[in-house]
């Protein structure tokens, strides 16, 4: 059946308006025909390089689900995906200046960062703890008094370490590291007596080394905080798309498959199993997706 001329004209105009109404990241992606994902080379198992120097990981897989949603919404199945390696120090500036469209790693979502960037629904919960050599017999935060402790520059872990150091007047010598690899090297070579990092990443780092030599503290520097995929602020249409895509993923059985793939199974390139079971709090977060920066939101009632 032929559409009346007036109705056909209105339909065409509506289609044109919807394309013109695009803004922010979606407009950028449509114009450039590519989307840029930031990753960190050593943020195992969230984002890192495999044996073929390809960015992979739990957060990378989540980002690719968001990319699929972008392709569907824009009706552009051939959008190219560019990957940009970033560090803890430059990831936020590169997001703010438009270099990145999504940052896919283990980035803590907190109130300070939300003043500069936005986050989609939480994909992990982790608390800052410290690792030390068992032989050093450092068991509590107070045992760090007067000792050298490392953390990655620009990380929440370093900020929490500095805060506790000041509050407890511990006189810790804080040694900022460029990345996780350098921080663990400082611990291994005894230039630092402890290493403050998210507990899951400490578990990963130790599993890749000699697990029998190291311990992870029971005591935490703060409450468990959410990790989120990072995107630009004040881009409501793109955030809404990312929130829908992640909420659908977290409500599906696929999230269990992805989690087991990266945190409870042998992973590339060396086949190491990090044996980090999904916590009750994270399971609850997947059932009720949120991009809140408030750690109390994720407490299991």
mmCIF file of N, CA and C in Angstrom, residues 30-81:
data_model
loop_
_atom_site.group_PDB
_atom_site.id
_atom_site.type_symbol
_atom_site.label_atom_id
_atom_site.label_comp_id
_atom_site.label_asym_id
_atom_site.label_seq_id
_atom_site.Cartn_x
_atom_site.Cartn_y
_atom_site.Cartn_z
ATOM 1 N N UNK A 30 28.802 8.549 14.967
ATOM 2 C CA UNK A 30 28.143 8.517 13.654
ATOM 3 C C UNK A 30 28.979 9.241 12.606
ATOM 4 N N UNK A 31 29.568 10.377 12.992
ATOM 5 C CA UNK A 31 30.340 11.176 12.039
ATOM 6 C C UNK A 31 31.680 10.521 11.697
ATOM 7 N N UNK A 32 32.338 9.934 12.703
ATOM 8 C CA UNK A 32 33.681 9.370 12.487
ATOM 9 C C UNK A 32 33.646 7.897 12.092
ATOM 10 N N UNK A 33 32.487 7.262 12.329
ATOM 11 C CA UNK A 33 32.308 5.831 12.058
ATOM 12 C C UNK A 33 33.267 4.973 12.882
ATOM 13 N N UNK A 34 33.609 5.470 14.070
ATOM 14 C CA UNK A 34 34.447 4.675 14.971
ATOM 15 C C UNK A 34 34.141 5.056 16.413
ATOM 16 N N UNK A 35 34.462 4.137 17.317
ATOM 17 C CA UNK A 35 34.324 4.375 18.750
ATOM 18 C C UNK A 35 35.646 3.987 19.399
ATOM 19 N N UNK A 36 36.092 4.789 20.360
ATOM 20 C CA UNK A 36 37.420 4.596 20.943
ATOM 21 C C UNK A 36 37.310 4.107 22.378
ATOM 22 N N UNK A 37 37.921 2.952 22.638
ATOM 23 C CA UNK A 37 37.917 2.351 23.963
ATOM 24 C C UNK A 37 39.289 2.510 24.606
ATOM 25 N N UNK A 38 39.309 3.045 25.804
ATOM 26 C CA UNK A 38 40.547 3.116 26.564
ATOM 27 C C UNK A 38 40.711 1.853 27.397
ATOM 28 N N UNK A 39 41.928 1.381 27.518
ATOM 29 C CA UNK A 39 42.210 0.201 28.338
ATOM 30 C C UNK A 39 43.539 0.398 29.042
ATOM 31 N N UNK A 40 43.768 -0.377 30.085
ATOM 32 C CA UNK A 40 45.049 -0.339 30.791
ATOM 33 C C UNK A 40 45.766 -1.661 30.590
ATOM 34 N N UNK A 41 47.036 -1.578 30.292
ATOM 35 C CA UNK A 41 47.787 -2.752 29.841
ATOM 36 C C UNK A 41 48.005 -3.792 30.937
ATOM 37 N N UNK A 42 47.864 -3.403 32.207
ATOM 38 C CA UNK A 42 48.175 -4.343 33.285
ATOM 39 C C UNK A 42 47.085 -4.404 34.343
ATOM 40 N N UNK A 43 45.839 -4.072 33.978
ATOM 41 C CA UNK A 43 44.749 -4.098 34.944
ATOM 42 C C UNK A 43 44.001 -5.432 34.869
ATOM 43 N N UNK A 44 44.753 -6.497 35.078
ATOM 44 C CA UNK A 44 44.242 -7.869 34.982
ATOM 45 C C UNK A 44 43.241 -8.126 36.120
ATOM 46 N N UNK A 45 42.118 -8.815 35.868
ATOM 47 C CA UNK A 45 41.640 -9.341 34.595
ATOM 48 C C UNK A 45 40.597 -8.429 33.934
ATOM 49 N N UNK A 46 40.613 -7.157 34.288
ATOM 50 C CA UNK A 46 39.599 -6.228 33.771
ATOM 51 C C UNK A 46 39.959 -5.712 32.382
ATOM 52 N N UNK A 47 41.220 -5.297 32.206
ATOM 53 C CA UNK A 47 41.718 -4.964 30.870
ATOM 54 C C UNK A 47 43.222 -5.146 30.866
ATOM 55 N N UNK A 48 43.712 -5.833 29.849
ATOM 56 C CA UNK A 48 45.153 -6.080 29.729
ATOM 57 C C UNK A 48 45.427 -6.630 28.338
ATOM 58 N N UNK A 49 46.692 -6.835 28.032
ATOM 59 C CA UNK A 49 47.074 -7.364 26.727
ATOM 60 C C UNK A 49 47.299 -8.867 26.810
ATOM 61 N N UNK A 50 46.709 -9.610 25.882
ATOM 62 C CA UNK A 50 46.922 -11.055 25.867
ATOM 63 C C UNK A 50 48.204 -11.392 25.116
ATOM 64 N N UNK A 51 48.410 -12.657 24.818
ATOM 65 C CA UNK A 51 49.645 -13.085 24.164
ATOM 66 C C UNK A 51 49.829 -12.523 22.774
ATOM 67 N N UNK A 52 48.735 -12.074 22.159
ATOM 68 C CA UNK A 52 48.807 -11.473 20.829
ATOM 69 C C UNK A 52 48.785 -9.955 20.881
ATOM 70 N N UNK A 53 49.004 -9.403 22.091
ATOM 71 C CA UNK A 53 48.995 -7.948 22.296
ATOM 72 C C UNK A 53 47.632 -7.334 21.970
ATOM 73 N N UNK A 54 46.584 -8.110 22.184
ATOM 74 C CA UNK A 54 45.210 -7.638 21.986
ATOM 75 C C UNK A 54 44.601 -7.286 23.336
ATOM 76 N N UNK A 55 43.927 -6.123 23.461
ATOM 77 C CA UNK A 55 43.268 -5.784 24.723
ATOM 78 C C UNK A 55 42.105 -6.738 25.001
ATOM 79 N N UNK A 56 42.124 -7.364 26.181
ATOM 80 C CA UNK A 56 41.073 -8.299 26.574
ATOM 81 C C UNK A 56 40.744 -8.063 28.046
ATOM 82 N N UNK A 57 39.702 -8.737 28.531
ATOM 83 C CA UNK A 57 39.389 -8.681 29.947
ATOM 84 C C UNK A 57 37.902 -8.566 30.229
ATOM 85 N N UNK A 58 37.556 -8.669 31.490
ATOM 86 C CA UNK A 58 36.164 -8.608 31.935
ATOM 87 C C UNK A 58 35.519 -7.282 31.549
ATOM 88 N N UNK A 59 36.187 -6.171 31.843
ATOM 89 C CA UNK A 59 35.627 -4.859 31.506
ATOM 90 C C UNK A 59 35.612 -4.629 30.000
ATOM 91 N N UNK A 60 36.595 -5.177 29.292
ATOM 92 C CA UNK A 60 36.607 -5.042 27.835
ATOM 93 C C UNK A 60 35.385 -5.733 27.225
ATOM 94 N N UNK A 61 35.046 -6.915 27.727
ATOM 95 C CA UNK A 61 33.872 -7.621 27.212
ATOM 96 C C UNK A 61 32.599 -6.828 27.477
ATOM 97 N N UNK A 62 32.519 -6.193 28.639
ATOM 98 C CA UNK A 62 31.344 -5.371 28.947
ATOM 99 C C UNK A 62 31.280 -4.180 27.994
ATOM 100 N N UNK A 63 32.416 -3.541 27.759
ATOM 101 C CA UNK A 63 32.449 -2.409 26.827
ATOM 102 C C UNK A 63 31.991 -2.820 25.429
ATOM 103 N N UNK A 64 32.380 -4.006 25.008
ATOM 104 C CA UNK A 64 31.984 -4.454 23.665
ATOM 105 C C UNK A 64 30.480 -4.687 23.565
ATOM 106 N N UNK A 65 29.819 -5.005 24.691
ATOM 107 C CA UNK A 65 28.348 -5.087 24.689
ATOM 108 C C UNK A 65 27.754 -3.696 24.484
ATOM 109 N N UNK A 66 28.391 -2.679 25.071
ATOM 110 C CA UNK A 66 27.929 -1.304 24.870
ATOM 111 C C UNK A 66 28.138 -0.904 23.408
ATOM 112 N N UNK A 67 29.272 -1.293 22.840
ATOM 113 C CA UNK A 67 29.535 -1.002 21.424
ATOM 114 C C UNK A 67 28.458 -1.642 20.544
ATOM 115 N N UNK A 68 28.071 -2.873 20.863
ATOM 116 C CA UNK A 68 27.013 -3.537 20.092
ATOM 117 C C UNK A 68 25.717 -2.731 20.153
ATOM 118 N N UNK A 69 25.425 -2.162 21.344
ATOM 119 C CA UNK A 69 24.207 -1.363 21.499
ATOM 120 C C UNK A 69 24.287 -0.080 20.680
ATOM 121 N N UNK A 70 25.483 0.515 20.606
ATOM 122 C CA UNK A 70 25.680 1.718 19.783
ATOM 123 C C UNK A 70 25.446 1.386 18.308
ATOM 124 N N UNK A 71 26.020 0.295 17.842
ATOM 125 C CA UNK A 71 25.847 -0.118 16.444
ATOM 126 C C UNK A 71 24.374 -0.317 16.110
ATOM 127 N N UNK A 72 23.649 -0.925 17.060
ATOM 128 C CA UNK A 72 22.226 -1.184 16.826
ATOM 129 C C UNK A 72 21.439 0.115 16.793
ATOM 130 N N UNK A 73 21.706 1.005 17.767
ATOM 131 C CA UNK A 73 20.941 2.255 17.824
ATOM 132 C C UNK A 73 21.190 3.134 16.600
ATOM 133 N N UNK A 74 22.442 3.166 16.137
ATOM 134 C CA UNK A 74 22.772 4.004 14.987
ATOM 135 C C UNK A 74 22.554 3.290 13.663
ATOM 136 N N UNK A 75 22.184 2.007 13.732
ATOM 137 C CA UNK A 75 22.032 1.196 12.520
ATOM 138 C C UNK A 75 23.307 1.249 11.682
ATOM 139 N N UNK A 76 24.452 1.091 12.388
ATOM 140 C CA UNK A 76 25.766 1.125 11.738
ATOM 141 C C UNK A 76 26.586 -0.084 12.200
ATOM 142 N N UNK A 77 26.365 -1.258 11.610
ATOM 143 C CA UNK A 77 27.056 -2.471 12.068
ATOM 144 C C UNK A 77 28.555 -2.466 11.815
ATOM 145 N N UNK A 78 29.023 -1.555 10.961
ATOM 146 C CA UNK A 78 30.448 -1.567 10.607
ATOM 147 C C UNK A 78 31.275 -0.523 11.352
ATOM 148 N N UNK A 79 30.771 0.005 12.465
ATOM 149 C CA UNK A 79 31.547 0.955 13.257
ATOM 150 C C UNK A 79 32.875 0.310 13.664
ATOM 151 N N UNK A 80 33.973 1.031 13.428
ATOM 152 C CA UNK A 80 35.302 0.526 13.806
ATOM 153 C C UNK A 80 35.533 0.762 15.300
ATOM 154 N N UNK A 81 36.272 -0.149 15.916
ATOM 155 C CA UNK A 81 36.622 -0.011 17.332
ATOM 156 C C UNK A 81 38.117 0.261 17.434
#
